[in-house]
Amino acid sequence: MRIALFVTCVNDTLFPGTGKAVVRLLRRLGHTVDFPLQQTCCGQMHHNTGYKALPMVGPFLDTFEGYDAVVVPSASCAAMVREVYPRLAAGDPALAARVAALRVHELSELLVDVLGVTDVGAYFPHTVTYHPTCHSLRGLRVGSRPTDLLRAVRGLTLVDLPAADECCGFGGTFAVKNPAVSAAMCADKIGHVLNTGAEVLCAADNSCLMHLGGSLTRQRTGVRVLHLAEILAAT
């Protein structure tokens, strides 16, 4: 299968290891992975802050249409393309048809639903807890796909995160506009993470892990944060 990687702005800028892990993982499973160099932002940042994101739709289509699948190591950005692009393109039938033809998948969706694999051959001998980010849980509704993948990793012990469905408090610009509330929500989430005794906090969105990881580091907890892709690519 010819798969294109849409790496996303946060990953490309702050967590390049995640994109590399996706490529390593998919190639190990026998797939061709392209990284179109002309790719740019999906427009979620513009959309969430009240600006018109429609001009971002055309360039995304020009870059990614024609691939068998587009993989996105971010539930947040995958939800932008899957859920918001159709609404943005609704007034232009030709554009709407191009959007409908896109095959965009968050990483766990691609692995489980499209490629039909749960055991990706990974080995990660650590205790891990999983935070289902808001866009993966309530947007894309990926359900148990990420934890099913983690449970199949050899050597990995997965421990449940208390109050896992509660937001971490990041929410993109929410953390900027409401810093006190955001910090309080982050503190609650960190408390739950520490109560698990896990060595690693995992999620499908590095934006949330950036928020939580900053607090974990400042408190010198010793808990690492890792994107799902980096654990699944480990051997």
Tab-separated table of C-alpha atoms in Angstrom:
chain	number	residue	atom	x	y	z
A	1	MET	CA	0.000	0.000	0.000
A	2	ARG	CA	1.303	3.460	-0.890
A	3	ILE	CA	0.872	5.566	2.200
A	4	ALA	CA	1.581	9.271	2.650
A	5	LEU	CA	2.655	10.660	6.009
A	6	PHE	CA	1.075	13.937	7.077
A	7	VAL	CA	3.394	14.656	9.966
A	8	THR	CA	1.571	17.788	11.352
A	9	CYS	CA	3.093	21.061	12.546
A	10	VAL	CA	3.636	20.104	16.209
A	11	ASN	CA	5.335	16.838	15.310
A	12	ASP	CA	7.481	18.350	12.589
A	13	THR	CA	8.607	21.228	14.801
A	14	LEU	CA	8.887	19.697	18.261
A	15	PHE	CA	8.640	15.909	17.978
A	16	PRO	CA	10.339	14.825	14.729
A	17	GLY	CA	11.014	11.412	16.258
A	18	THR	CA	7.320	10.616	16.016
A	19	GLY	CA	7.217	10.999	12.241
A	20	LYS	CA	10.370	8.923	11.896
A	21	ALA	CA	8.793	6.244	14.086
A	22	VAL	CA	5.704	6.104	11.858
A	23	VAL	CA	7.854	5.618	8.771
A	24	ARG	CA	9.980	2.955	10.490
A	25	LEU	CA	6.887	1.111	11.724
A	26	LEU	CA	5.011	1.085	8.424
A	27	ARG	CA	8.074	0.100	6.401
A	28	ARG	CA	8.669	-2.754	8.835
A	29	LEU	CA	5.142	-3.902	8.036
A	30	GLY	CA	5.992	-3.895	4.333
A	31	HIS	CA	4.432	-0.662	3.128
A	32	THR	CA	5.785	2.193	1.057
A	33	VAL	CA	5.683	5.503	2.913
A	34	ASP	CA	6.035	8.836	1.139
A	35	PHE	CA	6.643	12.182	2.795
A	36	PRO	CA	5.405	14.876	0.398
A	37	LEU	CA	7.703	17.827	0.990
A	38	GLN	CA	5.103	20.419	-0.045
A	39	GLN	CA	2.834	19.587	2.915
A	40	THR	CA	1.997	22.302	5.406
A	41	CYS	CA	-0.530	23.022	8.184
A	42	CYS	CA	-3.999	21.454	8.000
A	43	GLY	CA	-5.533	24.718	9.220
A	44	GLN	CA	-6.769	23.542	12.598
A	45	MET	CA	-5.013	26.388	14.357
A	46	HIS	CA	-6.775	28.907	12.124
A	47	HIS	CA	-10.146	27.190	12.451
A	48	ASN	CA	-10.005	26.915	16.240
A	49	THR	CA	-9.151	30.568	16.661
A	50	GLY	CA	-11.956	31.839	14.462
A	51	TYR	CA	-10.134	32.414	11.187
A	52	LYS	CA	-11.216	30.983	7.849
A	53	ALA	CA	-9.364	27.727	7.216
A	54	LEU	CA	-10.871	27.067	3.771
A	55	PRO	CA	-7.722	28.265	1.920
A	56	MET	CA	-5.829	25.409	3.608
A	57	VAL	CA	-8.079	22.724	2.091
A	58	GLY	CA	-6.945	23.041	-1.533
A	59	PRO	CA	-3.201	22.719	-0.840
A	60	PHE	CA	-3.844	19.710	1.401
A	61	LEU	CA	-5.817	18.034	-1.390
A	62	ASP	CA	-3.169	18.873	-3.976
A	63	THR	CA	-0.568	17.235	-1.751
A	64	PHE	CA	-2.326	14.094	-0.567
A	65	GLU	CA	-5.028	13.035	-3.022
A	66	GLY	CA	-3.997	10.023	-5.083
A	67	TYR	CA	-2.486	8.055	-2.209
A	68	ASP	CA	-4.015	4.789	-1.031
A	69	ALA	CA	-4.035	6.211	2.483
A	70	VAL	CA	-2.796	9.201	4.450
A	71	VAL	CA	-1.566	8.481	7.971
A	72	VAL	CA	-1.630	11.195	10.622
A	73	PRO	CA	0.165	10.658	13.973
A	74	SER	CA	-2.282	13.076	15.587
A	75	ALA	CA	-5.955	12.461	16.294
A	76	SER	CA	-6.413	16.208	16.509
A	77	CYS	CA	-5.211	16.982	12.981
A	78	ALA	CA	-6.838	13.862	11.525
A	79	ALA	CA	-10.146	15.058	12.970
A	80	MET	CA	-9.627	18.463	11.364
A	81	VAL	CA	-9.366	16.890	7.912
A	82	ARG	CA	-12.059	14.261	8.389
A	83	GLU	CA	-14.653	16.286	10.273
A	84	VAL	CA	-14.087	19.953	9.461
A	85	TYR	CA	-12.926	19.856	5.831
A	86	PRO	CA	-16.301	18.479	4.616
A	87	ARG	CA	-18.076	21.400	6.298
A	88	LEU	CA	-15.632	23.927	4.877
A	89	ALA	CA	-16.029	22.512	1.364
A	90	ALA	CA	-19.813	22.139	1.521
A	91	GLY	CA	-20.476	25.159	-0.710
A	92	ASP	CA	-18.274	23.883	-3.534
A	93	PRO	CA	-19.443	20.522	-4.947
A	94	ALA	CA	-16.202	19.874	-6.843
A	95	LEU	CA	-14.088	20.603	-3.777
A	96	ALA	CA	-16.421	18.558	-1.561
A	97	ALA	CA	-16.036	15.562	-3.882
A	98	ARG	CA	-12.250	15.791	-3.644
A	99	VAL	CA	-12.450	15.970	0.158
A	100	ALA	CA	-14.766	12.939	0.263
A	101	ALA	CA	-12.276	10.904	-1.771
A	102	LEU	CA	-9.439	11.427	0.731
A	103	ARG	CA	-8.487	8.435	2.853
A	104	VAL	CA	-7.102	10.023	6.004
A	105	HIS	CA	-6.490	7.889	9.092
A	106	GLU	CA	-5.104	8.432	12.563
A	107	LEU	CA	-2.271	5.929	13.133
A	108	SER	CA	-4.171	3.367	15.224
A	109	GLU	CA	-7.087	3.456	12.771
A	110	LEU	CA	-4.746	2.788	9.861
A	111	LEU	CA	-3.075	-0.137	11.602
A	112	VAL	CA	-6.188	-1.859	12.954
A	113	ASP	CA	-8.903	-0.992	10.436
A	114	VAL	CA	-7.031	-0.627	7.147
A	115	LEU	CA	-3.940	-2.802	7.518
A	116	GLY	CA	-5.654	-5.354	9.771
A	117	VAL	CA	-2.803	-5.641	12.237
A	118	THR	CA	-2.783	-5.403	16.044
A	119	ASP	CA	0.539	-7.057	16.838
A	120	VAL	CA	3.095	-4.912	15.023
A	121	GLY	CA	6.075	-6.881	16.309
A	122	ALA	CA	7.146	-4.286	18.864
A	123	TYR	CA	9.129	-4.883	22.062
A	124	PHE	CA	9.033	-2.302	24.850
A	125	PRO	CA	9.823	-3.642	28.338
A	126	HIS	CA	8.277	-0.852	30.411
A	127	THR	CA	5.141	-0.015	32.388
A	128	VAL	CA	2.914	2.295	30.354
A	129	THR	CA	-0.324	4.162	30.969
A	130	TYR	CA	-2.393	5.577	28.116
A	131	HIS	CA	-4.129	8.966	27.979
A	132	PRO	CA	-6.948	9.021	25.388
A	133	THR	CA	-6.816	12.587	24.112
A	134	CYS	CA	-10.043	14.491	23.527
A	135	HIS	CA	-9.868	14.292	19.738
A	136	SER	CA	-9.071	10.579	19.761
A	137	LEU	CA	-11.759	9.816	22.336
A	138	ARG	CA	-14.594	12.199	21.488
A	139	GLY	CA	-13.641	13.295	17.963
A	140	LEU	CA	-12.469	10.273	16.002
A	141	ARG	CA	-13.779	7.776	18.559
A	142	VAL	CA	-10.827	5.459	18.082
A	143	GLY	CA	-11.975	3.498	21.112
A	144	SER	CA	-9.736	0.644	22.205
A	145	ARG	CA	-7.550	0.564	19.079
A	146	PRO	CA	-4.517	2.253	20.729
A	147	THR	CA	-4.697	0.112	23.873
A	148	ASP	CA	-5.268	-3.042	21.816
A	149	LEU	CA	-2.041	-2.222	19.970
A	150	LEU	CA	-0.185	-1.537	23.221
A	151	ARG	CA	-1.379	-4.783	24.814
A	152	ALA	CA	0.145	-6.700	21.895
A	153	VAL	CA	3.597	-5.156	22.483
A	154	ARG	CA	5.978	-7.689	23.983
A	155	GLY	CA	7.379	-6.805	27.388
A	156	LEU	CA	4.950	-3.921	27.898
A	157	THR	CA	2.778	-3.732	30.989
A	158	LEU	CA	-0.257	-1.509	30.399
A	159	VAL	CA	-1.866	0.017	33.491
A	160	ASP	CA	-5.207	1.819	33.467
A	161	LEU	CA	-5.178	5.584	33.922
A	162	PRO	CA	-7.797	6.749	36.458
A	163	ALA	CA	-10.280	9.292	35.037
A	164	ALA	CA	-8.714	8.680	31.647
A	165	ASP	CA	-11.563	10.379	29.780
A	166	GLU	CA	-10.930	13.755	31.442
A	167	CYS	CA	-9.195	16.422	29.342
A	168	CYS	CA	-5.571	17.232	30.188
A	169	GLY	CA	-6.305	20.964	29.924
A	170	PHE	CA	-4.267	21.720	26.810
A	171	GLY	CA	-6.890	22.189	24.103
A	172	GLY	CA	-4.631	24.267	21.856
A	173	THR	CA	-5.449	27.907	22.502
A	174	PHE	CA	-7.519	26.940	25.567
A	175	ALA	CA	-4.271	26.669	27.524
A	176	VAL	CA	-3.326	30.185	26.400
A	177	LYS	CA	-6.711	31.798	27.002
A	178	ASN	CA	-7.446	30.015	30.291
A	179	PRO	CA	-4.065	29.323	31.885
A	180	ALA	CA	-5.292	28.895	35.462
A	181	VAL	CA	-7.977	26.359	34.534
A	182	SER	CA	-5.596	24.612	32.146
A	183	ALA	CA	-2.940	24.294	34.857
A	184	ALA	CA	-5.478	22.902	37.328
A	185	MET	CA	-6.671	20.291	34.827
A	186	CYS	CA	-3.073	19.360	34.065
A	187	ALA	CA	-2.340	18.945	37.779
A	188	ASP	CA	-5.295	16.575	38.155
A	189	LYS	CA	-4.138	14.504	35.187
A	190	ILE	CA	-0.558	14.376	36.441
A	191	GLY	CA	-1.784	13.182	39.833
A	192	HIS	CA	-3.629	10.312	38.157
A	193	VAL	CA	-0.557	9.430	36.074
A	194	LEU	CA	1.664	9.300	39.140
A	195	ASN	CA	-0.864	7.115	40.967
A	196	THR	CA	-0.488	4.441	38.276
A	197	GLY	CA	3.230	4.025	38.980
A	198	ALA	CA	3.850	3.929	35.210
A	199	GLU	CA	7.254	4.734	33.753
A	200	VAL	CA	5.787	6.097	30.531
A	201	LEU	CA	2.719	8.167	29.654
A	202	CYS	CA	1.538	7.439	26.109
A	203	ALA	CA	-1.009	9.213	23.866
A	204	ALA	CA	-1.896	9.700	20.210
A	205	ASP	CA	-1.343	13.483	20.282
A	206	ASN	CA	2.000	15.070	21.058
A	207	SER	CA	0.313	18.394	21.781
A	208	CYS	CA	-1.267	16.892	24.906
A	209	LEU	CA	1.954	15.078	25.776
A	210	MET	CA	3.843	18.371	25.468
A	211	HIS	CA	1.456	19.924	27.996
A	212	LEU	CA	1.638	17.002	30.422
A	213	GLY	CA	5.306	16.289	29.827
A	214	GLY	CA	6.268	19.823	30.793
A	215	SER	CA	4.636	19.406	34.186
A	216	LEU	CA	6.072	15.910	34.695
A	217	THR	CA	9.553	17.221	33.955
A	218	ARG	CA	9.267	20.308	36.167
A	219	GLN	CA	8.166	18.093	39.051
A	220	ARG	CA	11.090	15.745	38.354
A	221	THR	CA	8.796	12.743	38.425
A	222	GLY	CA	10.956	10.639	36.129
A	223	VAL	CA	7.881	9.717	34.043
A	224	ARG	CA	8.580	9.929	30.294
A	225	VAL	CA	6.010	10.836	27.660
A	226	LEU	CA	5.980	8.982	24.346
A	227	HIS	CA	3.722	9.046	21.337
A	228	LEU	CA	2.023	5.752	20.486
A	229	ALA	CA	4.062	5.509	17.267
A	230	GLU	CA	7.370	5.527	19.121
A	231	ILE	CA	6.358	2.590	21.324
A	232	LEU	CA	4.963	0.611	18.379
A	233	ALA	CA	8.167	1.221	16.402
A	234	ALA	CA	10.371	-0.009	19.263
A	235	THR	CA	12.037	-3.397	18.950
